[in-house]
Coordinates of C-alpha atoms and ligand atoms in Angstrom, one line a residue:
X1 CA -2.3 91.0 -5.8
X2 CA 0.3 93.7 -5.6
X3 CA 2.4 94.5 -8.7
X4 CA 6.0 95.5 -9.0
X5 CA 7.8 97.4 -11.8
X6 CA 11.4 98.6 -11.8
X7 CA 13.7 100.2 -14.3
X8 CA 17.3 101.2 -14.5
X9 CA 18.9 102.3 -17.8
X10 CA 19.3 105.4 -20.1
X11 CA 15.6 106.1 -20.8
X12 CA 13.2 108.1 -18.8
X13 CA 11.9 105.8 -16.1
X14 CA 8.6 107.4 -15.3
X15 CA 6.7 106.5 -18.5
X16 CA 8.1 102.9 -18.4
X17 CA 7.0 102.5 -14.8
X18 CA 3.5 104.0 -15.4
X19 CA 2.9 101.8 -18.4
X20 CA 4.1 98.8 -16.4
X21 CA 1.7 99.6 -13.6
X22 CA -1.1 99.8 -16.1
X23 CA -0.2 96.4 -17.5
X24 CA -0.3 95.0 -13.9
X25 CA -3.7 96.5 -13.1
X26 CA -5.4 93.2 -13.9
X27 CA -3.8 91.7 -10.8
X28 CA -6.1 93.8 -8.6
X29 CA -5.0 96.7 -6.4
X30 CA -6.3 99.7 -4.5
X31 CA -3.4 102.2 -4.5
X32 CA -0.3 102.9 -6.6
X33 CA 3.0 104.7 -6.2
X34 CA 6.3 105.4 -7.8
X35 CA 9.9 106.4 -6.6
X36 CA 12.4 108.0 -8.9
X37 CA 16.0 109.2 -8.5
X38 CA 16.6 112.4 -10.5
X39 CA 19.9 113.5 -12.0
X40 CA 20.8 115.3 -8.8
X41 CA 20.5 112.0 -6.9
X42 CA 17.3 113.2 -5.1
X43 CA 14.8 110.5 -4.2
X44 CA 11.2 111.4 -5.0
X45 CA 8.2 109.3 -4.0
X46 CA 4.7 109.9 -5.2
X47 CA 1.7 107.8 -4.3
X48 CA -2.1 107.8 -4.5
X49 CA -5.1 105.9 -3.5
X50 CA -7.2 104.3 -6.3
X51 CA -6.2 103.7 -9.9
X52 CA -2.9 104.3 -11.7
X53 CA -4.5 107.2 -13.5
X54 CA -5.0 109.0 -10.2
X55 CA -1.3 108.6 -9.6
X56 CA -0.5 110.0 -13.1
X57 CA -2.7 113.0 -12.4
X58 CA -1.1 113.5 -9.0
X59 CA 2.3 113.6 -10.6
X60 CA 1.5 116.4 -13.1
X61 CA 3.8 119.3 -12.4
X62 CA 6.0 117.3 -10.1
X63 CA 9.6 116.2 -10.7
X64 CA 9.3 112.8 -12.4
X65 CA 12.7 112.9 -14.1
X66 CA 15.2 110.1 -13.7
X67 CA 16.4 107.0 -15.4
X68 CA 16.1 104.7 -12.4
X69 CA 12.9 104.0 -10.5
X70 CA 10.5 101.6 -8.8
X71 CA 6.7 101.5 -8.8
X72 CA 4.0 99.5 -7.2
X73 CA 0.3 98.7 -7.2
X74 CA -0.9 97.7 -3.7
X75 CA -3.6 95.2 -2.7
X76 CA -4.1 96.0 1.0
X77 CA -3.2 93.4 3.5
X78 CA -1.8 95.3 6.5
X79 CA -3.5 98.7 6.9
X80 CA -6.4 100.1 4.9
X81 CA -5.9 101.3 1.3
X82 CA -4.8 105.0 1.5
X83 CA -2.0 107.2 0.4
X84 CA 0.0 106.6 3.5
X85 CA 0.0 102.8 3.3
X86 CA 0.6 102.8 -0.5
X87 CA 4.2 101.9 -1.7
X88 CA 7.0 102.9 -2.2
X89 CA 7.8 103.4 1.5
X90 CA 10.6 105.7 2.6
X91 CA 13.1 104.8 5.4
X92 CA 13.3 107.2 8.4
X93 CA 15.9 109.4 6.7
X94 CA 14.0 109.3 3.4
X95 CA 17.3 108.0 1.9
X96 CA 15.9 104.6 0.8
X97 CA 12.6 103.7 -0.9
X98 CA 11.2 100.2 -1.2
X99 CA 8.3 98.4 -2.8
X100 CA 7.2 95.0 -1.6
X101 CA 4.9 92.2 -2.5
X102 CA 4.1 89.6 0.2
X103 CA 3.8 89.6 3.9
X104 CA 6.5 90.0 6.6
X105 CA 5.2 87.7 9.4
X106 CA 7.6 88.9 12.1
X107 CA 7.2 92.6 11.3
X108 CA 5.9 93.4 14.8
X109 CA 9.0 92.0 16.5
X110 CA 11.2 93.9 14.1
X111 CA 9.2 97.1 14.6
X112 CA 9.5 96.8 18.4
X113 CA 13.3 96.6 18.1
X114 CA 13.4 99.6 15.7
X115 CA 11.1 101.7 18.0
X116 CA 13.6 101.0 20.8
X117 CA 16.3 102.4 18.5
X118 CA 14.3 105.6 18.0
X119 CA 12.6 104.8 14.7
X120 CA 9.1 106.2 14.1
X121 CA 6.5 104.9 11.6
X122 CA 4.1 106.7 9.4
X123 CA 2.1 103.8 8.1
X124 CA 0.5 100.6 9.4
X125 CA 2.4 98.4 6.9
X126 CA 4.9 95.6 7.3
X127 CA 6.7 97.1 4.3
X128 CA 7.7 100.3 6.1
X129 CA 9.2 98.1 8.8
X130 CA 11.3 96.3 6.2
X131 CA 12.7 99.5 4.7
X132 CA 13.4 100.9 8.1
X133 CA 15.2 97.7 9.1
X134 CA 17.3 97.9 5.9
X135 CA 18.4 101.5 6.8
X136 CA 19.1 100.5 10.4
X137 CA 21.3 97.5 9.4
X138 CA 23.0 99.6 6.6
X139 CA 24.0 102.3 9.1
X140 CA 24.9 100.0 11.9
X141 CA 27.2 97.8 9.9
X142 CA 28.3 100.4 7.3
X143 CA 27.1 98.3 4.4
X144 CA 26.2 99.0 0.8
X145 CA 22.5 98.8 -0.1
X146 CA 22.6 95.3 -1.5
X147 CA 24.6 94.1 1.4
X148 CA 22.2 95.7 3.8
X149 CA 19.2 94.1 2.0
X150 CA 21.0 90.7 2.1
X151 CA 21.7 91.0 5.8
X152 CA 18.2 92.3 6.8
X153 CA 16.4 89.6 4.9
X154 CA 18.1 86.9 6.9
X155 CA 16.0 88.0 9.9
X156 CA 12.8 88.2 7.9
X157 CA 10.1 85.5 8.2
X158 CA 7.5 85.6 5.5
X159 CA 7.2 86.2 1.8
X160 CA 8.6 89.0 -0.2
X161 CA 9.5 90.3 -3.6
X162 CA 11.1 93.7 -3.2
X163 CA 12.7 96.5 -5.2
X164 CA 14.9 99.1 -3.4
X165 CA 16.7 102.3 -4.5
X166 CA 18.8 104.8 -2.5
X167 CA 19.3 108.5 -2.7
X168 CA 22.5 109.6 -4.4
X169 CA 23.0 106.0 -5.8
X170 CA 21.8 106.4 -9.4
X171 CA 23.5 103.2 -10.5
X172 CA 22.0 100.8 -8.1
X173 CA 18.7 99.0 -8.2
X174 CA 18.4 96.1 -5.7
X175 CA 15.8 93.4 -5.7
X176 CA 15.1 90.2 -3.9
X177 CA 12.5 87.5 -3.6
X178 CA 11.2 84.7 -1.4
X179 CA 7.8 83.1 -2.0
X180 CA 6.6 86.0 -4.2
X181 CA 7.4 86.1 -7.9
X182 CA 10.0 88.5 -9.4
X183 CA 11.4 88.6 -12.9
X184 CA 14.4 90.6 -14.1
X185 CA 14.2 91.7 -17.7
X186 CA 17.6 92.1 -19.5
X187 CA 17.8 94.8 -22.1
X188 CA 20.8 96.6 -23.8
X189 CA 22.7 98.0 -20.8
X190 CA 19.3 98.4 -19.0
X191 CA 17.2 96.3 -16.7
X192 CA 13.5 95.9 -15.9
X193 CA 11.8 94.4 -12.8
X194 CA 8.4 92.9 -12.9
X195 CA 6.2 90.8 -10.6
X196 CA 5.3 89.0 -13.8
X197 CA 6.4 89.4 -17.4
X198 CA 3.6 91.8 -18.6
X199 CA 5.4 95.1 -17.8
X200 CA 8.6 93.8 -19.4
X201 CA 7.8 92.1 -22.7
X202 CA 7.4 95.3 -24.6
X203 CA 11.1 96.0 -24.1
X204 CA 12.8 92.6 -23.9
X205 CA 12.0 88.9 -24.0
X206 CA 15.3 88.0 -22.2
X207 CA 14.7 87.4 -18.5
X208 CA 16.1 85.7 -15.4
X209 CA 13.8 84.2 -12.7
X210 CA 15.2 84.8 -9.3
X211 CA 15.0 81.9 -6.8
X212 CA 13.9 82.2 -3.2
X213 CA 16.3 84.0 -0.9
X214 CA 18.3 85.6 -3.7
X215 CA 19.3 89.2 -4.0
X216 CA 20.2 90.9 -7.3
X217 CA 22.1 94.1 -7.8
X218 CA 21.3 95.8 -11.2
X219 CA 23.7 98.4 -12.5
X220 CA 23.7 100.0 -16.0
X221 CA 25.9 98.2 -18.6
X222 CA 27.0 95.6 -16.1
X223 CA 25.9 92.0 -15.6
X224 CA 23.4 91.5 -12.9
X225 CA 25.0 90.4 -9.6
X226 CA 23.0 87.7 -8.0
X227 CA 23.8 86.4 -4.5
X228 CA 22.0 84.2 -1.9
X229 CA 21.3 85.5 1.5
X230 CA 24.4 83.5 2.6
X231 CA 26.4 85.5 0.1
X232 CA 27.0 82.7 -2.3
X233 CA 27.3 83.8 -6.0
X234 CA 24.5 82.5 -8.3
X235 CA 24.5 82.2 -12.0
X236 CA 21.2 82.3 -13.9
X237 CA 20.8 81.3 -17.5
X238 CA 18.9 83.9 -19.5
X239 CA 15.6 82.6 -20.5
X240 CA 13.6 83.7 -23.6
X241 CA 10.0 84.2 -22.8
X242 CA 7.5 83.5 -25.6
X243 CA 4.8 86.1 -24.5
X244 CA 3.8 88.5 -27.2
X245 CA 2.5 92.0 -26.7
X246 CA -0.8 91.2 -28.4
X247 CA -1.3 88.4 -25.9
X248 CA -1.7 91.0 -23.1
X249 CA -3.8 93.5 -25.0
X250 CA -7.6 93.6 -25.4
X251 CA -7.5 93.2 -29.2
X252 CA -10.7 95.2 -29.8
X253 CA -12.8 93.5 -27.1
X254 CA -14.3 95.7 -24.3
X255 CA -12.9 93.4 -21.6
X256 CA -10.1 90.9 -21.2
X257 CA -12.7 88.5 -19.9
X258 CA -14.7 88.5 -23.1
X259 CA -11.6 88.2 -25.2
X260 CA -10.5 85.2 -23.1
X261 CA -13.9 83.5 -23.3
X262 CA -13.7 83.7 -27.1
X263 CA -10.0 82.6 -27.1
X264 CA -10.9 79.2 -25.6
X265 CA -10.9 77.3 -28.9
X266 CA -7.4 78.7 -29.6
X267 CA -6.1 78.0 -26.1
X268 CA -7.5 74.5 -26.2
X269 CA -5.7 74.0 -29.5
X270 CA -2.4 75.2 -28.0
X271 CA -3.0 73.0 -25.0
X272 CA -3.5 69.9 -27.2
X273 CA -0.8 70.8 -29.7
X274 CA 1.9 68.1 -30.0
X275 CA 0.1 66.1 -27.4
X276 CA -2.9 64.8 -29.2
X277 CA -1.9 63.1 -32.4
X278 CA -4.8 63.4 -34.8
X279 CA -3.3 60.9 -37.3
X280 CA -2.7 58.1 -34.8
X281 CA -5.6 59.4 -32.6
X282 CA -3.5 59.1 -29.4
X283 CA -2.4 61.2 -26.6
X284 CA 1.1 61.5 -25.2
X285 CA 2.0 63.9 -22.5
X286 CA 5.7 63.7 -22.0
X287 CA 5.4 64.1 -18.2
X288 CA 3.1 61.1 -18.0
X289 CA 5.2 59.0 -20.4
X290 CA 8.3 59.5 -18.3
X291 CA 6.5 58.9 -15.0
X292 CA 4.0 56.2 -15.9
X293 CA 5.4 53.8 -13.3
X294 CA 4.7 56.3 -10.6
X295 CA 1.1 56.4 -11.6
X296 CA 1.0 52.6 -11.9
X297 CA 2.1 52.2 -8.3
X298 CA 0.2 55.1 -6.9
X299 CA -2.2 54.2 -4.1
X300 CA -3.9 57.5 -4.4
X301 CA -3.9 60.8 -6.2
X302 CA -4.5 64.0 -4.2
X303 CA -5.5 67.1 -6.3
X304 CA -5.2 70.4 -4.6
X305 CA -6.0 73.9 -5.8
X306 CA -8.1 77.0 -5.0
X307 CA -11.1 78.7 -6.5
X308 CA -11.7 77.9 -10.2
X309 CA -8.7 75.6 -10.3
X310 CA -10.3 73.6 -7.5
X311 CA -13.4 73.2 -9.6
X312 CA -11.2 71.8 -12.4
X313 CA -9.7 69.5 -9.8
X314 CA -13.1 68.2 -8.9
X315 CA -13.6 67.2 -12.5
X316 CA -10.2 65.5 -12.3
X317 CA -11.6 63.2 -9.6
X318 CA -14.4 62.0 -11.9
X319 CA -11.9 61.5 -14.7
X320 CA -9.2 59.6 -12.8
X321 CA -11.6 57.4 -11.0
X322 CA -13.6 56.5 -14.1
X323 CA -10.6 56.0 -16.5
X324 CA -7.7 55.0 -14.3
X325 CA -9.4 53.4 -11.3
X326 CA -7.1 55.3 -8.9
X327 CA -8.7 56.7 -5.7
X328 CA -8.6 60.5 -5.8
X329 CA -9.0 63.1 -3.0
X330 CA -9.6 66.7 -4.0
X331 CA -8.4 69.2 -1.4
X332 CA -8.9 73.0 -1.1
X333 CA -5.3 73.9 -0.6
X334 CA -5.8 76.3 2.3
X335 CA -7.5 73.6 4.3
X336 CA -5.2 70.8 3.3
X337 CA -2.0 72.7 4.4
X338 CA -3.3 73.4 7.9
X339 CA -4.8 69.9 8.6
X340 CA -2.7 67.0 9.5
X341 CA -3.3 65.2 6.3
X342 CA -2.0 61.6 6.0
X343 CA 0.3 61.6 3.0
X344 CA 2.3 58.6 1.9
X345 CA 5.4 58.4 -0.4
X346 CA 3.4 56.5 -2.9
X347 CA 0.8 59.2 -3.2
X348 CA 0.8 61.6 -6.1
X349 CA -0.1 65.2 -5.5
X350 CA -1.4 67.3 -8.4
X351 CA -1.4 71.0 -7.6
X352 CA -3.4 72.9 -10.2
X353 CA -2.8 76.6 -10.6
X354 CA -3.2 79.1 -13.4
X355 CA -0.7 81.6 -12.0
X356 CA 1.5 79.0 -10.3
X357 CA 1.9 81.5 -7.5
X358 CA -1.1 80.9 -5.3
X359 CA 0.3 80.9 -1.7
X360 CA -1.9 78.2 -0.3
X361 CA -1.4 75.8 -3.3
X362 CA 2.3 76.4 -3.1
X363 CA 2.3 75.6 0.6
X364 CA 0.1 72.5 0.1
X365 CA 2.6 71.3 -2.5
X366 CA 5.6 71.8 -0.2
X367 CA 3.8 69.9 2.6
X368 CA 3.1 66.9 0.3
X369 CA 6.7 67.0 -0.9
X370 CA 8.0 66.9 2.6
X371 CA 6.1 63.7 3.1
X372 CA 7.8 62.2 0.0
X373 CA 4.8 62.4 -2.3
X374 CA 5.4 62.7 -6.1
X375 CA 4.4 66.1 -7.3
X376 CA 2.8 66.5 -10.8
X377 CA 1.9 70.1 -11.5
X378 CA -0.7 71.6 -13.8
X379 CA 0.2 75.3 -14.3
X380 CA -0.3 77.9 -16.9
X381 CA 2.5 80.4 -16.2
X382 CA 5.8 79.0 -17.4
X383 CA 8.6 79.2 -14.8
X384 CA 6.1 80.0 -11.9
X385 CA 7.0 79.0 -8.4
X386 CA 4.7 76.0 -8.4
X387 CA 5.8 74.9 -11.9
X388 CA 9.4 75.0 -10.7
X389 CA 8.7 73.2 -7.5
X390 CA 7.2 70.1 -9.0
X391 CA 8.8 66.8 -10.0
X392 CA 7.1 66.8 -13.3
X393 CA 3.9 68.2 -14.9
X394 CA 2.0 69.5 -17.8
X395 CA 1.6 73.2 -18.8
X396 CA -1.8 74.2 -19.9
X397 CA -0.5 76.7 -22.5
X398 CA -3.6 78.8 -22.3
X399 CA -1.6 82.0 -23.0
X400 CA -1.7 84.9 -20.5
X401 CA -5.0 85.2 -18.6
X402 CA -5.5 88.8 -17.7
X403 CA -9.2 88.9 -16.8
X404 CA -9.5 88.4 -13.0
X405 CA -12.3 85.9 -13.6
X406 CA -10.7 82.8 -14.8
X407 CA -12.1 81.3 -18.1
X408 CA -9.6 79.9 -20.5
X409 CA -7.4 78.7 -17.6
X410 CA -10.3 76.5 -16.4
X411 CA -11.1 74.9 -19.8
X412 CA -7.4 74.2 -20.4
X413 CA -6.9 72.7 -16.9
X414 CA -9.8 70.4 -17.6
X415 CA -8.3 69.5 -21.0
X416 CA -5.0 68.6 -19.4
X417 CA -6.8 66.5 -16.8
X418 CA -8.8 64.7 -19.6
X419 CA -5.6 64.0 -21.5
X420 CA -3.8 62.8 -18.4
X421 CA -6.7 60.4 -17.5
X422 CA -6.9 59.1 -21.0
X423 CA -3.2 58.4 -21.3
X424 CA -2.9 56.9 -17.9
X425 CA -6.1 54.8 -18.2
X426 CA -4.8 53.4 -21.5
X427 CA -1.4 52.6 -20.1
X428 CA -2.8 51.0 -17.0
X429 CA -5.4 49.1 -19.2
X430 CA -8.2 50.4 -17.0
X431 CA -9.8 52.1 -20.0
X432 CA -11.0 49.9 -22.8
X433 CA -9.2 50.8 -26.1
X434 CA -12.4 51.3 -28.0
X435 CA -13.6 53.8 -25.5
X436 CA -10.2 55.5 -25.4
X437 CA -10.3 56.0 -29.2
X438 CA -13.8 57.3 -29.2
X439 CA -13.1 60.0 -26.6
X440 CA -9.8 61.0 -28.2
X441 CA -11.6 61.4 -31.6
X442 CA -14.2 63.5 -29.9
X443 CA -11.6 65.6 -28.0
X444 CA -9.8 66.2 -31.3
X445 CA -13.0 67.7 -32.6
X446 CA -14.0 69.6 -29.5
X447 CA -12.9 73.0 -30.8
X448 CA -15.6 73.1 -33.5
X449 CA -18.2 72.5 -30.8
X450 CA -16.7 75.2 -28.6
X451 CA -16.9 77.6 -31.5
X452 CA -20.6 76.6 -31.8
X453 CA -21.1 77.6 -28.2
X454 CA -19.6 81.0 -28.9
X455 CA -22.6 81.6 -31.2
X456 CA -24.8 81.5 -28.2
X457 CA -23.4 84.7 -26.9
X458 CA -26.2 87.0 -28.4
X459 CA -29.0 84.8 -27.1
X460 CA -27.4 84.7 -23.6
X461 CA -26.9 88.4 -23.6
X462 CA -30.7 88.8 -24.0
X463 CA -31.4 86.3 -21.3
X464 CA -29.0 88.1 -19.0
X465 CA -30.9 91.4 -19.2
X466 CA -33.9 89.6 -17.7
X467 CA -32.1 88.6 -14.6
X468 CA -30.3 91.7 -13.4
X469 CA -33.1 92.1 -10.8
X470 CA -32.0 88.9 -9.0
X471 CA -30.2 89.1 -5.7
X472 CA -29.6 85.4 -5.6
X473 CA -29.0 82.6 -8.1
X474 CA -28.8 78.9 -7.7
X475 CA -26.7 76.6 -10.0
X476 CA -27.4 72.9 -10.2
X477 CA -25.5 70.1 -11.9
X478 CA -24.7 66.4 -11.5
X479 CA -21.7 64.2 -12.2
X480 CA -19.1 65.9 -14.4
X481 CA -21.3 69.0 -14.4
X482 CA -21.6 69.5 -10.6
X483 CA -18.2 71.3 -10.6
X484 CA -19.4 73.3 -13.6
X485 CA -22.4 74.5 -11.5
X486 CA -19.9 75.5 -8.8
X487 CA -17.9 77.4 -11.4
X488 CA -20.9 79.1 -12.9
X489 CA -21.9 80.3 -9.4
X490 CA -18.4 81.6 -8.6
X491 CA -18.2 83.5 -11.9
X492 CA -21.5 85.2 -11.2
X493 CA -20.5 86.1 -7.6
X494 CA -17.1 87.5 -8.4
X495 CA -18.0 89.8 -11.3
X496 CA -21.6 90.8 -10.8
X497 CA -21.6 90.7 -6.9
X498 CA -24.9 88.7 -7.0
X499 CA -25.0 85.9 -4.4
X500 CA -25.0 82.5 -6.0
X501 CA -24.7 78.9 -4.8
X502 CA -23.8 75.8 -6.7
X503 CA -25.2 72.4 -5.6
X504 CA -25.2 68.8 -6.8
X505 CA -28.8 68.8 -8.2
X506 CA -30.0 65.9 -6.0
X507 CA -28.8 67.7 -2.8
X508 CA -31.4 70.4 -3.4
X509 CA -34.0 68.4 -1.5
X510 CA -31.8 68.3 1.6
X511 CA -32.2 72.0 2.2
X512 CA -31.6 74.5 -0.6
X513 CA -35.1 73.8 -2.1
X514 CA -36.5 76.0 0.7
X515 CA -35.0 79.0 -1.1
X516 CA -37.0 78.4 -4.3
X517 CA -39.8 80.8 -5.1
X518 CA -40.8 82.8 -8.2
X519 CA -37.9 85.3 -7.6
X520 CA -35.2 82.6 -7.7
X521 CA -33.4 82.0 -10.9
X522 CA -32.0 78.4 -11.1
X523 CA -29.4 77.5 -13.7
X524 CA -29.6 73.8 -14.4
X525 CA -26.6 72.3 -16.1
X526 CA -28.2 69.3 -17.7
X527 CA -26.8 68.0 -20.9
X528 CA -27.6 64.4 -21.9
X529 CA -25.8 62.3 -19.3
X530 CA -26.4 59.1 -17.5
X531 CA -28.2 60.9 -14.8
X532 CA -30.4 62.9 -17.2
X533 CA -33.7 61.3 -16.0
X534 CA -32.8 62.2 -12.4
X535 CA -32.1 65.8 -13.3
X536 CA -35.4 66.0 -15.1
X537 CA -37.1 65.2 -11.8
X538 CA -35.0 67.9 -10.1
X539 CA -36.2 70.4 -12.7
X540 CA -39.8 69.4 -12.1
X541 CA -39.3 70.0 -8.4
X542 CA -38.1 73.6 -9.1
X543 CA -40.9 74.2 -11.6
X544 CA -43.5 73.1 -9.0
X545 CA -42.2 75.8 -6.7
X546 CA -42.2 78.5 -9.5
X547 CA -38.4 78.9 -9.7
X548 CA -37.2 80.5 -12.9
X549 CA -35.3 77.9 -14.8
X550 CA -32.4 78.6 -17.2
X551 CA -31.3 75.2 -18.5
X552 CA -28.1 74.3 -20.4
X553 CA -29.1 71.3 -22.4
X554 CA -27.9 69.2 -25.3
X555 CA -29.2 70.2 -28.7
X556 CA -32.5 68.4 -29.4
X557 CA -33.5 68.1 -25.8
X558 CA -37.2 67.6 -25.2
X559 CA -38.0 67.0 -21.6
X560 CA -36.2 69.9 -19.9
X561 CA -37.0 72.3 -22.7
X562 CA -40.7 71.9 -21.9
X563 CA -40.2 73.1 -18.3
X564 CA -37.4 75.6 -18.6
X565 CA -38.1 79.4 -18.9
X566 CA -34.9 79.7 -21.0
X567 CA -33.1 76.9 -22.7
X568 CA -29.5 77.2 -24.0
X569 CA -28.6 74.3 -26.3
X570 CA -25.0 73.1 -26.7
X571 CA -23.7 70.5 -29.1
X572 CA -23.7 66.8 -28.1
X573 CA -20.5 65.3 -26.9
X574 CA -19.0 62.6 -24.7
X575 CA -20.1 62.9 -21.1
X576 CA -16.6 63.5 -19.8
X577 CA -16.1 66.3 -22.2
X578 CA -19.3 68.1 -21.5
X579 CA -17.7 70.6 -18.9
X580 CA -15.7 72.1 -21.8
X581 CA -19.0 73.1 -23.5
X582 CA -21.4 73.7 -20.6
X583 CA -19.1 76.2 -18.9
X584 CA -19.1 78.5 -21.8
X585 CA -22.7 79.7 -21.6
X586 CA -22.2 80.1 -17.8
X587 CA -19.2 82.4 -18.5
X588 CA -21.3 84.4 -20.9
X589 CA -24.2 84.6 -18.5
X590 CA -22.0 86.0 -15.7
X591 CA -20.2 88.4 -18.1
X592 CA -23.4 89.9 -19.5
X593 CA -25.2 90.2 -16.2
X594 CA -22.2 92.0 -14.8
X595 CA -21.8 94.4 -17.7
X596 CA -25.6 95.2 -17.7
X597 CA -25.1 96.0 -14.0
X598 CA -22.2 98.3 -14.9
X599 CA -19.6 96.3 -13.0
X600 CA -15.9 96.5 -13.6
X601 CA -15.6 93.0 -15.1
X602 CA -11.8 92.9 -15.4
X603 CA -11.1 94.4 -12.0
X604 CA -13.9 93.3 -9.7
X605 CA -13.8 94.8 -6.3
X606 CA -11.6 93.2 -3.6
X607 CA -10.3 90.6 -5.9
X608 CA -6.8 89.9 -7.0
X609 CA -5.7 87.8 -10.0
X610 CA -3.1 85.8 -8.2
X611 CA -3.4 85.4 -4.5
X612 CA 0.1 85.3 -3.3
X613 CA -0.8 85.8 0.4
X614 CA -2.8 83.5 2.7
Ligands
F6R701 C1 -11.9 82.7 -10.1 C2 -10.4 82.8 -10.0 C3 -9.8 82.3 -8.7 C4 -8.6 81.5 -9.0 C5 -7.9 81.1 -7.7 C6 -6.7 80.2 -7.9 O1 -12.3 83.2 -11.3 O2 -9.7 83.2 -10.8 O3 -10.7 81.6 -7.9 O4 -9.0 80.3 -9.7 O5 -7.5 82.3 -7.0 O6 -5.8 80.8 -8.7 P1 -4.6 80.0 -9.5 O7 -5.3 79.1 -10.4 O8 -3.8 81.0 -10.1 O9 -3.9 79.2 -8.4

């Protein structure tokens, strides 16, 4: 989604802003722009369709001086991606410039009012309406910029994170947020703005997180002044973020996605660190320990998420039902929030989100909260909106995920769900102690097996080159590996643009089997499980119809190996842990197919890393 960077201090703002925009490229965008106030107080805005490097080229020879500025990468919502619709937007008089993430829902009504007042518009965006409204209110009530922002936002319905600067006001950077993330970085007499921490951490690890409906005024060498829309003063403690620069760089890999695939053993180790005690062979998540009575009395768990996180949620259902004997519903957040779901106060809602900012998951969480459900979050980004809105939860600690296609977020989400189910199942005595111990022992050792899966990368790269002809793929799995089949199909779709479908293997006979012919590659996720014999029959059915079979099997497999065109062997493990291993070859498969096809793996077309709009 769109990215925000801002700077006010003593340094040249332009290089900081451009570098910041580059750090935000991973979020997905289609145009970029920058606004700067030079030493004469003139306000210069430059923008360009396409990548940040286009903007840089466009700025050559232009006045990019100034120690205060705002910059933006835009992922089009209202209006096509072009120079006009790109941010920053000027107000009518060109005295104010504004960048915006989010959507102003009542922008048409505000626009109508402004048109009546003689305002004209150059773009199709809701953002231009906002900056015009700020100028209108500022003039009409003779307000300062921050007062005008405060007053205008009272009338705004929707989500926003904004940065605003004004001509001839070199010591005033105003920002505000509601529903879209915004972080203020605090340096020595200087400040940074970021829609996440990545453009900031190079300069400072001290930040404050603004809350919804707060406006901040940043001036050099002064404390940030934070107020609510109702003009109440707000104090925020400064938080130290742990992110390191190397965490957000490629570290020698050609793509973030590949780096993050290979990081999975490290991220799982961080995820289990301090939670899985290898001496006692037991699991303790503090959020579960504190709230175990909630889980004991829960009539139902609802897990809600989007995309890859929803696939992890589906695995959660298998886990909680098997180990904790608690009924589980898994809900796509965007559907859940607009149904009339029946939610009780003894329900537990688990939102799962890497970014912690996904608009639909956030709204689903708020809906469940308003019905009195207990909210237990699983998020990666510390301090994100979802993480802050929960009653309790467990961070995945995967480290920053920059690749748009989610990899390490998925495996750490599944790991958190496994740990939760094991701890709850043990406390509730629904999981026999011997079985608990056996799985915990295996989980403690899973990283060695994940690293064995990394060694498959060369073999998978070769297999991938065979299938670049394919226009369609089918992915099949059963039980714990049905969601993995869905995840494999999603990975392929999003980065290679090949159509792919995931199915529970036995469902194939009910329709999809009609698609099988000698052109159709079918990826069968079939490690040794209790339904192994059944999946062998499914593979026979594909073979009989000449489908090309790529099978993910357990080392030493005999039956499927005989039939498959390509067989990828993973180490043996407990059935409930197999998704942590089976997904890795599927991540490699999609990565290599996409790179052979020359796709932009880290910035696939039309996609955004965190979907902060509906
Ligand atoms: C797929 C992918 C998306 C996200 C989805 C939810 O690779 O990354 O499907 O999983 O947009 O995002 P989060 O987990 O941030 O809520």
